[in-house]
Coordinates of C-alpha atoms and ligand atoms in Angstrom, one line a residue:
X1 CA -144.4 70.5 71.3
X2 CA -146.6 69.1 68.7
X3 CA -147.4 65.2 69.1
X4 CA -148.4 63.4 66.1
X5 CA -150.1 60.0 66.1
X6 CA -150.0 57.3 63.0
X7 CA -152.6 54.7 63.9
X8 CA -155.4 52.3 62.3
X9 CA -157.5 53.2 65.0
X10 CA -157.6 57.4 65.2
X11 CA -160.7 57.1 67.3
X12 CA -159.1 54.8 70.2
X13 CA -157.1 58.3 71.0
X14 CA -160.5 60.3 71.7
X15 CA -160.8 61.7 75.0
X16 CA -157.2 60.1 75.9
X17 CA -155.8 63.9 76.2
X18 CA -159.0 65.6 78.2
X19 CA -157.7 64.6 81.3
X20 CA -155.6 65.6 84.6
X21 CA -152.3 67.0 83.3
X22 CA -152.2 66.0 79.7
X23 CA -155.8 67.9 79.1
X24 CA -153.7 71.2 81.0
X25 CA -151.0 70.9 79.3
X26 CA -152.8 71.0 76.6
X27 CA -154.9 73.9 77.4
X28 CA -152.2 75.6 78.2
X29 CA -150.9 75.4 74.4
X30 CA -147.6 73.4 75.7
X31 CA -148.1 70.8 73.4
X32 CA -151.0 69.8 70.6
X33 CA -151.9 66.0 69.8
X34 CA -153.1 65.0 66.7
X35 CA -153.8 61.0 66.3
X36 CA -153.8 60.7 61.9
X37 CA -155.2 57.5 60.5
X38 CA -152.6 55.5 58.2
X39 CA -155.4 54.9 55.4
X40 CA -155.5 58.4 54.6
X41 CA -151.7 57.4 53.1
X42 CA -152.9 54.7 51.0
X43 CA -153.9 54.5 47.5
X44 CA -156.4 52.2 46.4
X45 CA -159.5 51.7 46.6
X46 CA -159.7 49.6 49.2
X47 CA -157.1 52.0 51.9
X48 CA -155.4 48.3 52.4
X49 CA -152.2 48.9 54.7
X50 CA -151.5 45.5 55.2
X51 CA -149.9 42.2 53.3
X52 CA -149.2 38.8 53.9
X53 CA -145.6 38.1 55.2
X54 CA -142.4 36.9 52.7
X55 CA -142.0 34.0 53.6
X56 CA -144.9 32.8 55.2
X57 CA -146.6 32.7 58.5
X58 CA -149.5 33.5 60.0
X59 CA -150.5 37.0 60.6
X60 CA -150.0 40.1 58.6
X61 CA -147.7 42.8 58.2
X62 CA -147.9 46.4 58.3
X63 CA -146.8 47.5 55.2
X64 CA -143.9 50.3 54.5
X65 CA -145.1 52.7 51.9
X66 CA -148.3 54.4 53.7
X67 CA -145.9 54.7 56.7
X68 CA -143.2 56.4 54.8
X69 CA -145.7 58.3 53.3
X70 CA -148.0 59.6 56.4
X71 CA -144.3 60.5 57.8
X72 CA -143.1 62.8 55.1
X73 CA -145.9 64.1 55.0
X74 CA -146.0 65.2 59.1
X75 CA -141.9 65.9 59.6
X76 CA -141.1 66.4 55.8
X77 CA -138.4 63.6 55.6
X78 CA -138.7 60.1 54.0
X79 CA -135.2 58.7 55.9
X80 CA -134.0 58.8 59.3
X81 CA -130.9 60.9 58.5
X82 CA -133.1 63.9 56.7
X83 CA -135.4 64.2 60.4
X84 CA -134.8 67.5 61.3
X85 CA -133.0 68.2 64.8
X86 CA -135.5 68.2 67.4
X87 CA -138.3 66.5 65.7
X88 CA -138.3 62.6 66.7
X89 CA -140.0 59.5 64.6
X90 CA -140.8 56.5 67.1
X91 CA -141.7 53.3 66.2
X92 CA -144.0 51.7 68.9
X93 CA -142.8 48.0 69.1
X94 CA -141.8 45.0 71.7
X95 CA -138.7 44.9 70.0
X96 CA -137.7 48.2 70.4
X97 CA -135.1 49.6 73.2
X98 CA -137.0 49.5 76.7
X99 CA -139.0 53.2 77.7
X100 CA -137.4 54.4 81.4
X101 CA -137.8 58.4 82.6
X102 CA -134.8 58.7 80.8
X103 CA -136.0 57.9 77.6
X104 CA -139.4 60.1 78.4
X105 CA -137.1 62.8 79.5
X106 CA -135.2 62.7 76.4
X107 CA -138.0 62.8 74.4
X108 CA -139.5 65.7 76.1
X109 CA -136.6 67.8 74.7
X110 CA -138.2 67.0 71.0
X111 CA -140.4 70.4 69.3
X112 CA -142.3 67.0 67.2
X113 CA -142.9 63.8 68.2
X114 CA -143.9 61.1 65.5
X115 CA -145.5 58.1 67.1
X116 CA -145.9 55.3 64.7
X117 CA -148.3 52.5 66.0
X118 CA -147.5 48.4 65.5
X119 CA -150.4 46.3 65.0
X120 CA -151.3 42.5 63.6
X121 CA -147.9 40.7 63.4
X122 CA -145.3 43.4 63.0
X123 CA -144.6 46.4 60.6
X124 CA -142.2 46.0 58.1
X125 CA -138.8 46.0 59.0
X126 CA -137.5 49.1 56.6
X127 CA -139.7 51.6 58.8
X128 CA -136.9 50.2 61.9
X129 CA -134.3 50.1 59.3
X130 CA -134.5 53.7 57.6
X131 CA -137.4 55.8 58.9
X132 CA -137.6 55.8 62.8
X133 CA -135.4 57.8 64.6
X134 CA -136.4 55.8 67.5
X135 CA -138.2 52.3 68.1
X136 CA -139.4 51.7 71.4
X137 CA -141.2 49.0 73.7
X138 CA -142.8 49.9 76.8
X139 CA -142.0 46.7 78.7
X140 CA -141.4 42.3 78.3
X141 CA -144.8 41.8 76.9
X142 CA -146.5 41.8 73.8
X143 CA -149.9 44.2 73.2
X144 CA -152.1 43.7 70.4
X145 CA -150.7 47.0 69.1
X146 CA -148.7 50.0 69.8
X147 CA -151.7 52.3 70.8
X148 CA -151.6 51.7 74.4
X149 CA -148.1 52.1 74.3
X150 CA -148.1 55.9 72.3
X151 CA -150.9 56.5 75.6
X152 CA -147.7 55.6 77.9
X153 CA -145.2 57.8 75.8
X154 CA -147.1 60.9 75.5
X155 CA -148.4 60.7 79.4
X156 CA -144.8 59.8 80.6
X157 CA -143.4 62.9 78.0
X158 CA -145.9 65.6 78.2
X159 CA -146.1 65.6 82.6
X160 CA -142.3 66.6 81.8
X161 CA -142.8 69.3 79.4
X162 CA -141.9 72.7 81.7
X163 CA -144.1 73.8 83.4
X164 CA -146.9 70.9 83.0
X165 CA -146.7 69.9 86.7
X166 CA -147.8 72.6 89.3
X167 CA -144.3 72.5 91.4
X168 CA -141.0 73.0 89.7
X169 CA -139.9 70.3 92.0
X170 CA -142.7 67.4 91.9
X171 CA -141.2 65.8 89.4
X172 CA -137.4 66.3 90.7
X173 CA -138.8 63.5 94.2
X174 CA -140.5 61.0 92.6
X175 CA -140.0 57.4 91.6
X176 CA -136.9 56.7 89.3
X177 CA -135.5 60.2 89.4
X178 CA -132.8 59.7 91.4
X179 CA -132.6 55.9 90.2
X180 CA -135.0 54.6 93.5
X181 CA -138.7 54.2 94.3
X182 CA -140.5 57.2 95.5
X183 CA -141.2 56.9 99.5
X184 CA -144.9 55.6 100.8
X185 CA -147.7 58.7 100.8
X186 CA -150.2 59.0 104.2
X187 CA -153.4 61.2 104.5
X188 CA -156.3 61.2 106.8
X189 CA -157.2 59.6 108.8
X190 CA -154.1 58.7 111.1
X191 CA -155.5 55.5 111.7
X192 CA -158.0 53.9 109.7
X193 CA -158.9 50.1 110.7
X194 CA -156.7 49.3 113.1
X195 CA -153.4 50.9 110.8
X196 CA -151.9 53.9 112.3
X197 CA -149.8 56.5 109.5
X198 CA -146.3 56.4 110.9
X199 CA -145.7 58.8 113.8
X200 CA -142.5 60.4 112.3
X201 CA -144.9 61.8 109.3
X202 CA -147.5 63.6 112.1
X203 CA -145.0 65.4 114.3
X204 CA -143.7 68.2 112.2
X205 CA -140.0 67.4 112.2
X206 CA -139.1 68.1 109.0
X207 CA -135.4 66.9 108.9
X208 CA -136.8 63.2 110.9
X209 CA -139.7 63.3 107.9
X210 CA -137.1 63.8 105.1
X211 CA -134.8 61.0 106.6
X212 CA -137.7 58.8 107.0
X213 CA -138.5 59.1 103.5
X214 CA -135.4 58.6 102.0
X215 CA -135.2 55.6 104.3
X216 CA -138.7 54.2 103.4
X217 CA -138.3 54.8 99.5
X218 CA -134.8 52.9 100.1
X219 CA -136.7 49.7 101.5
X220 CA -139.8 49.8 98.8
X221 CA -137.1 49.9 96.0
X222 CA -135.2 47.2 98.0
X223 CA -138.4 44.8 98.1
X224 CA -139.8 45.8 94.9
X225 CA -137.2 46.8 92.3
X226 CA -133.8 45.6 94.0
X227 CA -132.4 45.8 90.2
X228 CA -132.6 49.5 90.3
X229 CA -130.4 49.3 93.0
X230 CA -127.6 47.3 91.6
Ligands
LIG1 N1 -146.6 46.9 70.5 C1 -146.8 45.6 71.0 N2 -146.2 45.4 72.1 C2 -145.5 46.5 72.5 C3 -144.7 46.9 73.6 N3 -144.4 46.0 74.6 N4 -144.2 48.1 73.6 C4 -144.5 49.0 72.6 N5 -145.2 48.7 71.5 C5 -145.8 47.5 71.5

């Protein structure tokens, strides 16, 4: 898979990838990340990518033509209906549909990935209308841009990418997989101040360990995320 990175800020993505499984996967030549800065799309003199707002208001406003340019030049299409199958163009945004596993999962089907980073007030809206394949928010808040967000895509993406986790299965058990919270982990020591692990977890019994984990993951996802469960 090859990951590329539209941004004002290429250097906020150095060292992001040289860790845990996003630096092996890397290694391992499953997928290459590139983070391009949008100026190099510009013009004039001054590599402006930004304008006032029609209209009015405060702030200012990403505008479309660097985009559409540092776009055509990664995928080789200017609209959303020329991106070739299995290349994807996302827009990073708080207006965008929310990011789940699912989405991460879909995305992780994609042979290029096209993240295009929001900042100052918004991006202009013909990048959404006509360009993006996909426009994405990572959650009900708003971040001073979308470059924490890409961090969240690509992390949530790549650990999916076969075989980027050690065990075929690790990521089959864990949280939102099978729509619930992943159960509660122990280690050593079996007690540590005055809290004991749960018993069922130190005797060995594998079919009373799975049933207490299914049981336990049930409860979490009841206290904490009782939506999921609707
Ligand atoms: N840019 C600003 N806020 C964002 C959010 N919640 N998700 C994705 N990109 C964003």
């Amino acid at each position: 898979m090859q990951i590329d990175i539209i941004t004002i800020f290429p250097d906020y993505f150095r060292e992001a990838f040289d860790y845990g499984i996003v630096r092996r996967a890397c290694a391992a030549g499953l997928v290459s990340i590139r983070a391009h800065d949008l100026r190099a799309w510009t013009n004039d003199k001054h590599h402006v990518v930004d304008d006032r707002p029609f209209g009015g208001g405060d702030g200012m406003v990403l505008k479309p033509d660097p985009i559409f340019a540092a776009v055509e030049s990664l995928t080789g299409a200017r609209r959303r209906e020329t991106v070739a199958a299995g290349k994807r163009v996302v827009l990073l945004s708080p207006q965008g549909r929310p990011f789940t596993q699912a989405t991460a999962a879909e995305l992780a089907q994609s042979a290029q990935l096209v993240l295009i980073c929001g900042r100052y007030e918004g991006v202009d809206e013909r990048v959404a209308e006509a360009l993006v394949t996909d426009e994405i928010s990572i959650g009900d808040y708003v971040l001073s841009g979308g470059e924490p967000a890409a961090l969240v895509v690509i992390d949530a993406t790549v650990r999916l990418l076969p075989g980027a986790l050690g065990s075929a299965t690790s990521a089959t058990n864990e949280s939102f997989s099978d729509g619930k919270l992943d159960c509660p982990q122990y280690t050593r020591p079996p007690e540590f101040e005055g809290m004991r692990a749960p018993e069922v977890l130190l005797n060995g019994n594998h079919a009373e360990i799975a049933r207490w984990r299914r049981d336990a993951g049930l409860d979490k996802t009841k206290r904490n995320r009782p939506d999921l469960l609707k």
